[in-house]
PDB file of C-alpha atoms in Angstrom:
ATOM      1  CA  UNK A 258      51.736 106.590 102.683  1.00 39.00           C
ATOM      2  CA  UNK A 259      54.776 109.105 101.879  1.00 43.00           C
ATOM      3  CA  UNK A 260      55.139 110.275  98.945  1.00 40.00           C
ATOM      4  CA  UNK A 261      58.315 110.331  97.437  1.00 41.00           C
ATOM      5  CA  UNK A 262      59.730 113.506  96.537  1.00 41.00           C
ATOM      6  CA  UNK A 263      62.551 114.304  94.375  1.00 42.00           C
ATOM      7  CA  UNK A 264      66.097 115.049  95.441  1.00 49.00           C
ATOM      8  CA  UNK A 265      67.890 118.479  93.738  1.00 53.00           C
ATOM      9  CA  UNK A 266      70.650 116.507  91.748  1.00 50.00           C
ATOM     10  CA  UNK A 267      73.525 118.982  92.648  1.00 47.00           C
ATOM     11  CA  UNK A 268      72.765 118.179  96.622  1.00 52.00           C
ATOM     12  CA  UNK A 269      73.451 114.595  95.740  1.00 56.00           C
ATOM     13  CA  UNK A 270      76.939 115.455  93.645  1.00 66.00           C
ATOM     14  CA  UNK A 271      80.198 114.874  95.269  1.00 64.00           C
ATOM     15  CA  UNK A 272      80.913 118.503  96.044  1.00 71.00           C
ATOM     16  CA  UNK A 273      77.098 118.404  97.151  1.00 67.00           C
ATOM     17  CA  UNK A 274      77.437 115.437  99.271  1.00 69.00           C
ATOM     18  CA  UNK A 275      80.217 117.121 101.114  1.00 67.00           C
ATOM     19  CA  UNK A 276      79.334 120.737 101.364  1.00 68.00           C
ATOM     20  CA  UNK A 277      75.627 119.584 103.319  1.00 69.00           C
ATOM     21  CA  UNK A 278      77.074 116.789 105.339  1.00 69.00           C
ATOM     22  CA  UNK A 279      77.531 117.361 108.910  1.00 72.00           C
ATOM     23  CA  UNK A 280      80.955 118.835 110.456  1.00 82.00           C
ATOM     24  CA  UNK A 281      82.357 115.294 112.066  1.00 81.00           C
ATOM     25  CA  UNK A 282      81.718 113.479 108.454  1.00 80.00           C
ATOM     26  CA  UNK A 283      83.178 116.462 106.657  1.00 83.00           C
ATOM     27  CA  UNK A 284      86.629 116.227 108.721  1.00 87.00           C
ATOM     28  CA  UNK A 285      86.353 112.462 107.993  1.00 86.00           C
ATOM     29  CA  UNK A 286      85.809 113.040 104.633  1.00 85.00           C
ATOM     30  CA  UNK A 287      88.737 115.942 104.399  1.00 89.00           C
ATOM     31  CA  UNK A 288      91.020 113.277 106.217  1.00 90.00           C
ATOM     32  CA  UNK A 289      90.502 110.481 104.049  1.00 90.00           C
ATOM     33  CA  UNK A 290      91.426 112.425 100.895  1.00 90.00           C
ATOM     34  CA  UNK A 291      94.642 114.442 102.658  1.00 93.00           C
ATOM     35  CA  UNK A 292      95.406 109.942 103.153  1.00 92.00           C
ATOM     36  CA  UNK A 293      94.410 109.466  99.849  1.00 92.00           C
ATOM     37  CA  UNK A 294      96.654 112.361  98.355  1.00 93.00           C
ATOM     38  CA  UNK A 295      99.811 111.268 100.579  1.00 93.00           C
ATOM     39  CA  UNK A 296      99.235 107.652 100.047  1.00 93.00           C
ATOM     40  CA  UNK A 297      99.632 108.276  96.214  1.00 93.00           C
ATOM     41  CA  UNK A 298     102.715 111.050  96.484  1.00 93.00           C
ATOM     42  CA  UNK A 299     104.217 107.923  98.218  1.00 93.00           C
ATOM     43  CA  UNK A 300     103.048 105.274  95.982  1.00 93.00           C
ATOM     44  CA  UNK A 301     104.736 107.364  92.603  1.00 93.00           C
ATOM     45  CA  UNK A 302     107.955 108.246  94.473  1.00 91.00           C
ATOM     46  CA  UNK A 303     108.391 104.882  95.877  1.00 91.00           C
ATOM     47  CA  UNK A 304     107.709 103.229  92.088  1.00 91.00           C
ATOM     48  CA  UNK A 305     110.199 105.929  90.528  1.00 91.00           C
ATOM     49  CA  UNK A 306     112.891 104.973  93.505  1.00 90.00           C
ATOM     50  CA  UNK A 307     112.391 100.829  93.138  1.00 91.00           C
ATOM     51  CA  UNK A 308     112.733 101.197  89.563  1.00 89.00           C
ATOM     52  CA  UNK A 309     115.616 103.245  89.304  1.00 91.00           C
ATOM     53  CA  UNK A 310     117.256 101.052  91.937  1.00 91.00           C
ATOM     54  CA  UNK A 311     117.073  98.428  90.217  1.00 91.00           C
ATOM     55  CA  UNK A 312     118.510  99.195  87.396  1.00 92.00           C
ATOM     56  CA  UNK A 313     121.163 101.141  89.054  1.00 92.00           C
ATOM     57  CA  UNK A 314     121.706  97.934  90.914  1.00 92.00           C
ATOM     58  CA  UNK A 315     122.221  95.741  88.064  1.00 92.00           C
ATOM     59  CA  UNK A 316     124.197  97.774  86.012  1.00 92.00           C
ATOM     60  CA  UNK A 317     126.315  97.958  89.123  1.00 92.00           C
ATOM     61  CA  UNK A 318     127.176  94.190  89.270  1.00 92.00           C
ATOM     62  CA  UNK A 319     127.700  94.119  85.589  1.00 92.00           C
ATOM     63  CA  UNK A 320     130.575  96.674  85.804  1.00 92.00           C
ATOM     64  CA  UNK A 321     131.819  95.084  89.172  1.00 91.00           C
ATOM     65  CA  UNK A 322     132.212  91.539  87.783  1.00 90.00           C
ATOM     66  CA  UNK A 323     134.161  93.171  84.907  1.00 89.00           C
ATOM     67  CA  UNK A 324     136.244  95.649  86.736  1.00 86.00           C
ATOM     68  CA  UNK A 325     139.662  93.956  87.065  1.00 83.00           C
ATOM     69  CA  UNK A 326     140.866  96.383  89.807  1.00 85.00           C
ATOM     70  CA  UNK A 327     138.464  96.239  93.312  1.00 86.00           C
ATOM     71  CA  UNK A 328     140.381  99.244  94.628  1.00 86.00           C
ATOM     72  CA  UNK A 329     140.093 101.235  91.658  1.00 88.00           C
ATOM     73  CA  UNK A 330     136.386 100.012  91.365  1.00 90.00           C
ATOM     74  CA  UNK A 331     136.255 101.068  94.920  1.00 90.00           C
ATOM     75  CA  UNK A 332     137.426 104.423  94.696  1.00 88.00           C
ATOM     76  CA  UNK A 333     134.934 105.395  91.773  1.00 89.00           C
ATOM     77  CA  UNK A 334     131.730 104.595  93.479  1.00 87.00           C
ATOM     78  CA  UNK A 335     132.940 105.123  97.298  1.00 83.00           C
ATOM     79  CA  UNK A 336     130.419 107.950  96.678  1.00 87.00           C
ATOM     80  CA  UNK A 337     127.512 106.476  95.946  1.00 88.00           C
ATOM     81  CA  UNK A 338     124.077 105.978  97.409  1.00 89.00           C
ATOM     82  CA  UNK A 339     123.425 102.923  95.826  1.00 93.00           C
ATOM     83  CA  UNK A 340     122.641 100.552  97.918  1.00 93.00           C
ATOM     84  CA  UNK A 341     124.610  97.553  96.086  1.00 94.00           C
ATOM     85  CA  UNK A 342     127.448 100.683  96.860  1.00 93.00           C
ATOM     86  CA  UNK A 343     127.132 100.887 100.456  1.00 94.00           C
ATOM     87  CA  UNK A 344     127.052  96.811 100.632  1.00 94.00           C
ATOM     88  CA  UNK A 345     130.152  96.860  98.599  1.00 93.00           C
ATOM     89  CA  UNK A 346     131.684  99.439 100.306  1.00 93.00           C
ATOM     90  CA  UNK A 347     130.895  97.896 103.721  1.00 92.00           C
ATOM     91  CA  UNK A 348     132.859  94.611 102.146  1.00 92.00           C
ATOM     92  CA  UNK A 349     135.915  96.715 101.374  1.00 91.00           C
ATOM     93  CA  UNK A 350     136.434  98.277 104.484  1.00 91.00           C
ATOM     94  CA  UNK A 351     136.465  95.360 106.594  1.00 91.00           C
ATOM     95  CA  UNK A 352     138.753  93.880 104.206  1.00 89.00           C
ATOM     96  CA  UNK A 353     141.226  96.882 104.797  1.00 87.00           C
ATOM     97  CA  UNK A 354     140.903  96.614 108.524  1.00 88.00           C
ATOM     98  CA  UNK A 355     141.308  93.018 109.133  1.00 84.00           C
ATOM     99  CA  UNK A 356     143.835  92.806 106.702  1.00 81.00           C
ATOM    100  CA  UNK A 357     146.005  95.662 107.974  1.00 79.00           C
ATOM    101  CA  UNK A 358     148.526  93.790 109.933  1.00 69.00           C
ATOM    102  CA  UNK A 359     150.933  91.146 109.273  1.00 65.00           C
ATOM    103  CA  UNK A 360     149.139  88.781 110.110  1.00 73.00           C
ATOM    104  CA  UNK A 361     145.838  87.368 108.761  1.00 73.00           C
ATOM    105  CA  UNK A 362     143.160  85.383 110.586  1.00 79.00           C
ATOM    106  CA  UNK A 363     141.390  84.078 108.302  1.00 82.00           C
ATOM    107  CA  UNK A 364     138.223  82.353 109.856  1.00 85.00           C
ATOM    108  CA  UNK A 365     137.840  85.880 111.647  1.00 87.00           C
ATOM    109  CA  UNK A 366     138.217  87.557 108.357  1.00 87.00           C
ATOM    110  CA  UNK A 367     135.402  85.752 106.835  1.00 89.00           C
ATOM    111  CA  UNK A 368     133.071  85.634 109.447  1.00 92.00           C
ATOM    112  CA  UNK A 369     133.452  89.093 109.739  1.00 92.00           C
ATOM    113  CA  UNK A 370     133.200  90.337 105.836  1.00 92.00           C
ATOM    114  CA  UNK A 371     130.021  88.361 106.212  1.00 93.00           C
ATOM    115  CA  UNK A 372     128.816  90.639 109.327  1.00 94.00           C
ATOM    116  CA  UNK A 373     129.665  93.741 107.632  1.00 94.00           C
ATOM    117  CA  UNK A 374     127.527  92.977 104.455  1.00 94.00           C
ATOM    118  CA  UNK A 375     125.064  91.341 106.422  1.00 94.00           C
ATOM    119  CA  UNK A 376     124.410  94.614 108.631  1.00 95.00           C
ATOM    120  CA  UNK A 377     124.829  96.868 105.778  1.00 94.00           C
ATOM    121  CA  UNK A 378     122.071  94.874 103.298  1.00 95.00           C
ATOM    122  CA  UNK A 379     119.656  94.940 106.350  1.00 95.00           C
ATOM    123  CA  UNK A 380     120.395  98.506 107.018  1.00 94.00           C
ATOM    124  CA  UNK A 381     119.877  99.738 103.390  1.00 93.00           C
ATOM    125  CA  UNK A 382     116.624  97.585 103.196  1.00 94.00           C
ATOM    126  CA  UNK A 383     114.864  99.742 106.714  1.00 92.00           C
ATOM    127  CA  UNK A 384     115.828 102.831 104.967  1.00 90.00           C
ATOM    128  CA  UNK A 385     114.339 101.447 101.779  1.00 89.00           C
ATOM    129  CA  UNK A 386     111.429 100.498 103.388  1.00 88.00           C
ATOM    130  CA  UNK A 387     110.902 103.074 105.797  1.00 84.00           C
ATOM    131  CA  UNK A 388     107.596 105.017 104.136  1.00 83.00           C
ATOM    132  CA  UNK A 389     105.748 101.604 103.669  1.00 89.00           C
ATOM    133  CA  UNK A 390     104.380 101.831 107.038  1.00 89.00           C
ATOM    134  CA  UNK A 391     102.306 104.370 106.061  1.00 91.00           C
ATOM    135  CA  UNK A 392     100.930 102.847 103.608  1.00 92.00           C
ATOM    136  CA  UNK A 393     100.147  99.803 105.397  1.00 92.00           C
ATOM    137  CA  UNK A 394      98.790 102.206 107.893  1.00 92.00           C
ATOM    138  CA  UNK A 395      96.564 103.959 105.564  1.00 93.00           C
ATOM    139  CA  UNK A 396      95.345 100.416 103.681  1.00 92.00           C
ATOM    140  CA  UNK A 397      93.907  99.013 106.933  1.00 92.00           C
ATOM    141  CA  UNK A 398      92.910 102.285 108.849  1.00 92.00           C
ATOM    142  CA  UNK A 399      90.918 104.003 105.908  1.00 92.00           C
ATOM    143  CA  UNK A 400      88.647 101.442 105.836  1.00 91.00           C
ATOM    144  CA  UNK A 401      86.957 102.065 109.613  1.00 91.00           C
ATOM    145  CA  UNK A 402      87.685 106.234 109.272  1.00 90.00           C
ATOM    146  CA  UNK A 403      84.877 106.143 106.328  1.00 89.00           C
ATOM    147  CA  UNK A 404      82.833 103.377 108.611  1.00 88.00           C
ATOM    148  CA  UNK A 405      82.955 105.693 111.432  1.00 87.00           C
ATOM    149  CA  UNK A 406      81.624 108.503 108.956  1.00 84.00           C
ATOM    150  CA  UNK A 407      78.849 105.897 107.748  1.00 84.00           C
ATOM    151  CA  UNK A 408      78.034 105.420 111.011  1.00 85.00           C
ATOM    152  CA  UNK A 409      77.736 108.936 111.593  1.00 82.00           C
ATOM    153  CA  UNK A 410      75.606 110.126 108.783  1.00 79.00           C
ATOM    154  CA  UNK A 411      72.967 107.014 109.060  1.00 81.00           C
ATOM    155  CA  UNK A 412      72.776 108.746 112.622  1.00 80.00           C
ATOM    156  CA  UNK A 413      72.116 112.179 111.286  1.00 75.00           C
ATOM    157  CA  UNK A 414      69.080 110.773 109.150  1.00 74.00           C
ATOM    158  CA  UNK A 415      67.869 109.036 111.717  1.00 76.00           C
ATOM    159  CA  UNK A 416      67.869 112.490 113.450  1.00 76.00           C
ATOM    160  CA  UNK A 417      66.414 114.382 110.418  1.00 72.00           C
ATOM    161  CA  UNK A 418      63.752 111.662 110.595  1.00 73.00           C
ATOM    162  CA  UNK A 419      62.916 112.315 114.116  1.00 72.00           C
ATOM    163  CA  UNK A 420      63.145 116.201 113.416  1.00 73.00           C
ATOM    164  CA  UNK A 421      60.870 115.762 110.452  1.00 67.00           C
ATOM    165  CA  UNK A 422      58.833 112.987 111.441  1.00 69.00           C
ATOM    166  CA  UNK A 423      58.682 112.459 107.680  1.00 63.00           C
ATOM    167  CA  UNK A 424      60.409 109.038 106.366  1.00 62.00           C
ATOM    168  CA  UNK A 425      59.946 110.724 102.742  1.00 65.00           C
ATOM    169  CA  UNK A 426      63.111 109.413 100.391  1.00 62.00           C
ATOM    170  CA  UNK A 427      64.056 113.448 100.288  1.00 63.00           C
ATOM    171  CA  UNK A 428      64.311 113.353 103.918  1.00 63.00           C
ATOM    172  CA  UNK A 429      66.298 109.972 104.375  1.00 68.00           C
ATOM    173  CA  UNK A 430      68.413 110.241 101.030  1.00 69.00           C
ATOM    174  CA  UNK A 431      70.948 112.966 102.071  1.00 67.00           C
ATOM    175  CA  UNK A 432      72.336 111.192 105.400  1.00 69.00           C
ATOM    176  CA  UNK A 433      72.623 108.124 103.724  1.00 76.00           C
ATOM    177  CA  UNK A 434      74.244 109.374 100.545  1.00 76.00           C
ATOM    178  CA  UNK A 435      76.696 111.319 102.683  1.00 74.00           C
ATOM    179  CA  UNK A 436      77.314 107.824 104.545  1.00 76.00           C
ATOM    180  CA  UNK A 437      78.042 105.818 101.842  1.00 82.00           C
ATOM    181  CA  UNK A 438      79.920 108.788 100.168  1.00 83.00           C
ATOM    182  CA  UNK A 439      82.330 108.716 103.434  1.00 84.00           C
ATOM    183  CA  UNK A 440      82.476 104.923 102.784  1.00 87.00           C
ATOM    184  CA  UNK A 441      83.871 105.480  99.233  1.00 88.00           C
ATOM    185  CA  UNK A 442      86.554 107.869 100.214  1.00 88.00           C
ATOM    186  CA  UNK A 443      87.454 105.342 102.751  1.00 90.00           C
ATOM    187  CA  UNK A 444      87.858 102.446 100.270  1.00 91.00           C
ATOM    188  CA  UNK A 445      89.466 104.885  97.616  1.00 90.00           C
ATOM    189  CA  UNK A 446      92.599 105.212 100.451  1.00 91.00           C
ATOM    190  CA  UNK A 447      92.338 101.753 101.584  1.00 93.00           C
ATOM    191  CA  UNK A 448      92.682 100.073  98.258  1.00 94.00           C
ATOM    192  CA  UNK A 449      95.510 101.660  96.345  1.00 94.00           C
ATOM    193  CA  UNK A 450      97.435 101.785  99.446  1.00 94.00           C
ATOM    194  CA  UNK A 451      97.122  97.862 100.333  1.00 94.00           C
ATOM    195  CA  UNK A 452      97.803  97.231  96.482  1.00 95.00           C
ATOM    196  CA  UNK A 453     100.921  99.387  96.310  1.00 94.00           C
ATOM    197  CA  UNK A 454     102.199  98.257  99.324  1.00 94.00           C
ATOM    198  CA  UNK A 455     102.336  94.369  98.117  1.00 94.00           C
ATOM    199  CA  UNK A 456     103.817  95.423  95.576  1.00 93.00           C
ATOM    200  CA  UNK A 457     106.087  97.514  96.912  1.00 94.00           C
ATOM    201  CA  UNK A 458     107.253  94.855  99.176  1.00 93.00           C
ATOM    202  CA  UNK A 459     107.497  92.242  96.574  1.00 93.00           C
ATOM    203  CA  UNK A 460     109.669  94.625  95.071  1.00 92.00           C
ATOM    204  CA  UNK A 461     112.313  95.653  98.115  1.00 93.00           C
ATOM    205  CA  UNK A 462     112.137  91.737  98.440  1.00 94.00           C
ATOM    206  CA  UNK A 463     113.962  91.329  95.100  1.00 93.00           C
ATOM    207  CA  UNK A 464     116.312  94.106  95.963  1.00 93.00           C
ATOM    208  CA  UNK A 465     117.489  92.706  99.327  1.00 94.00           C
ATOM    209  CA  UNK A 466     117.364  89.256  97.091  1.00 94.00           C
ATOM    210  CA  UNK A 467     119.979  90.729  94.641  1.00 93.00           C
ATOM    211  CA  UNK A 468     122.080  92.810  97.494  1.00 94.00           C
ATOM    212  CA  UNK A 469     122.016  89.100  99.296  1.00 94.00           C
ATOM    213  CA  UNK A 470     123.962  87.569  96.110  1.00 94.00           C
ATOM    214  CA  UNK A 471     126.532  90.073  95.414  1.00 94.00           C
ATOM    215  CA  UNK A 472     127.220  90.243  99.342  1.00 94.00           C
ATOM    216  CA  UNK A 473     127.733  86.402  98.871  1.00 93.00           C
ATOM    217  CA  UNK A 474     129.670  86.493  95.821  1.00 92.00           C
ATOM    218  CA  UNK A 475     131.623  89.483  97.211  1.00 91.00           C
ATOM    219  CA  UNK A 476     132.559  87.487  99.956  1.00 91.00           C
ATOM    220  CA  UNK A 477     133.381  84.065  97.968  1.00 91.00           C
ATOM    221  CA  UNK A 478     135.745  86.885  96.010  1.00 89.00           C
ATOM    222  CA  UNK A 479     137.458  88.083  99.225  1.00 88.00           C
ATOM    223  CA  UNK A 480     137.278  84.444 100.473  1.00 88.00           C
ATOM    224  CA  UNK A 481     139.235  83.183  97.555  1.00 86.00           C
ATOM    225  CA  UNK A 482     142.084  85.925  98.072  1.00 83.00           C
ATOM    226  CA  UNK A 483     142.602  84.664 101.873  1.00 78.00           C
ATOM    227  CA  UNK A 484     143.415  81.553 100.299  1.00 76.00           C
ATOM    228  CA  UNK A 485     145.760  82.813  97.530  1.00 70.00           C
ATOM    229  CA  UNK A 486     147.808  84.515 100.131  1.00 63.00           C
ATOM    230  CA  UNK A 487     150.336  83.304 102.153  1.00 53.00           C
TER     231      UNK A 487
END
C-alpha cells in the first residue's frame, strides 16, 4: 500500500493553490475574480444609486403635492435627473403641446398625458436597470467557469497519477485542491451576484411602483383641469 505523505502547507494556501495550478485553471481562476471584483463595484454603486433614488424620489412628491404653482414647480427641477423629474417633466410638456391651441380635445389630451408618462417611467426604469444584466450574467455563468476549472484540474491529477504512477495523497492532493479551489471562486461570483441582483430588482420594482403613482396622480391632476376649463 501507499503511504501517505505529507503536503508542504504553503502549496495548499490560496496563493499556493494558484501559483502551481496549471495555465487553463489559472486564467479561470484570474477570470472569476476580475467577475467577482466587477460584480461587487456594481453591486455598491447600484445600492448607493437605489438608495439615493429613493429618497430623492420621495422627497420629490412631498414638495410636488405642496407646490401650489406646477409651472413654477416645473421650472425649478426641469433640470433634474431624477427620474420622478423626467416623468414629471414628460407630463408637462404634453400638457403644453396639446393644450396650445384654442381648442382642447380632451379624450386625446388624456390618452396622451398617459402615453407620455407611460414611455417616460419605462424609459427611466431600462436605464435604471441597465447594469443588472451583468449581474444576472455573472450569477448563473460563474457557476460552470469554476466547473470547467474543476473539471480541468481532476484531469491534471489524473495525469500526475499516470506520470507518477503513484496514487500517494501528495500526488493526488494538489489537482484536486486546485479543482475545488476553482469551484470556490466560482461560487464566490455566483452567489453575491444572484443575491444582489434580487434585490436589486425588488428594489427598481418599487421605484417604477412609486413613478407608476405619481404618473397616475399627475394625470388625475391634469385630468381634473380639462374639466375645470371651458
Amino acid at each position: 500500500m501507499d503511504a501517505i505523505v505529507n503536503t508542504d502547507p504553503a502549496s495548499m494556501s490560496m496563493i499556493g493553490l494558484f501559483l502551481h495550478a496549471n495555465i487553463v485553471v489559472k486564467i479561470v481562476m484570474v477570470g472569476l475574480l476580475l467577475a467577482s471584483v466587477w460584480t461587487w463595484a456594481i453591486i455598491v454603486s447600484f445600492a448607493m444609486k437605489i438608495g439615493g433614488t429613493r429618497r430623492r424620489t420621495e422627497t420629490f412628491e412631498r414638495d410636488f403635492w405642496k407646490a401650489e404653482d406646477i409651472d413654477a414647480f416645473y421650472r425649478t427641477h426641469s433640470n433634474s435627473d431624477l427620474p420622478v423629474a423626467k416623468v414629471f417633466g414628460a407630463g408637462v410638456s404634453e400638457w403644453r403641446r396639446s393644450t396650445v391651441g384654442g381648442s382642447v380635445d380632451r379624450d386625446g389630451t388624456r390618452e396622451r398625458l398617459a402615453t407620455a408618462m407611460g414611455a417616460s417611467v419605462a424609459h427611466e426604469i431600462d436605464k435604471m436597470s441597465d447594469r443588472l444584466n451583468i449581474l444576472a450574467t455573472v450569477g448563473s455563468v460563474a457557476p460552470f467557469v469554476g466547473l470547467f476549472g474543476t473539471v480541468i484540474g481532476i484531469m491534471d491529477s489524473f495525469t500526475r497519477i499516470a506520470s507518477a504512477q503513484n496514487t500517494s495523497l501528495a500526488v493526488v492532493a494538489p489537482g484536486i485542491a486546485e479543482a475545488l479551489f476553482a469551484t470556490a471562486i466560482g461560487l464566490f461570483a455566483a452567489i453575491p451576484a444572484v443575491i444582489a441582483y434580487n434585490r436589486f430588482s425588488h428594489g427598481i420594482n418599487k421605484i417604477e411602483a412609486a413613478l407608476n403613482r405619481f404618473a397616475d396622480g399627475f394625470h388625475a391632476t391634469l385630468s381634473r383641469q380639462l374639466e375645470s376649463e371651458r
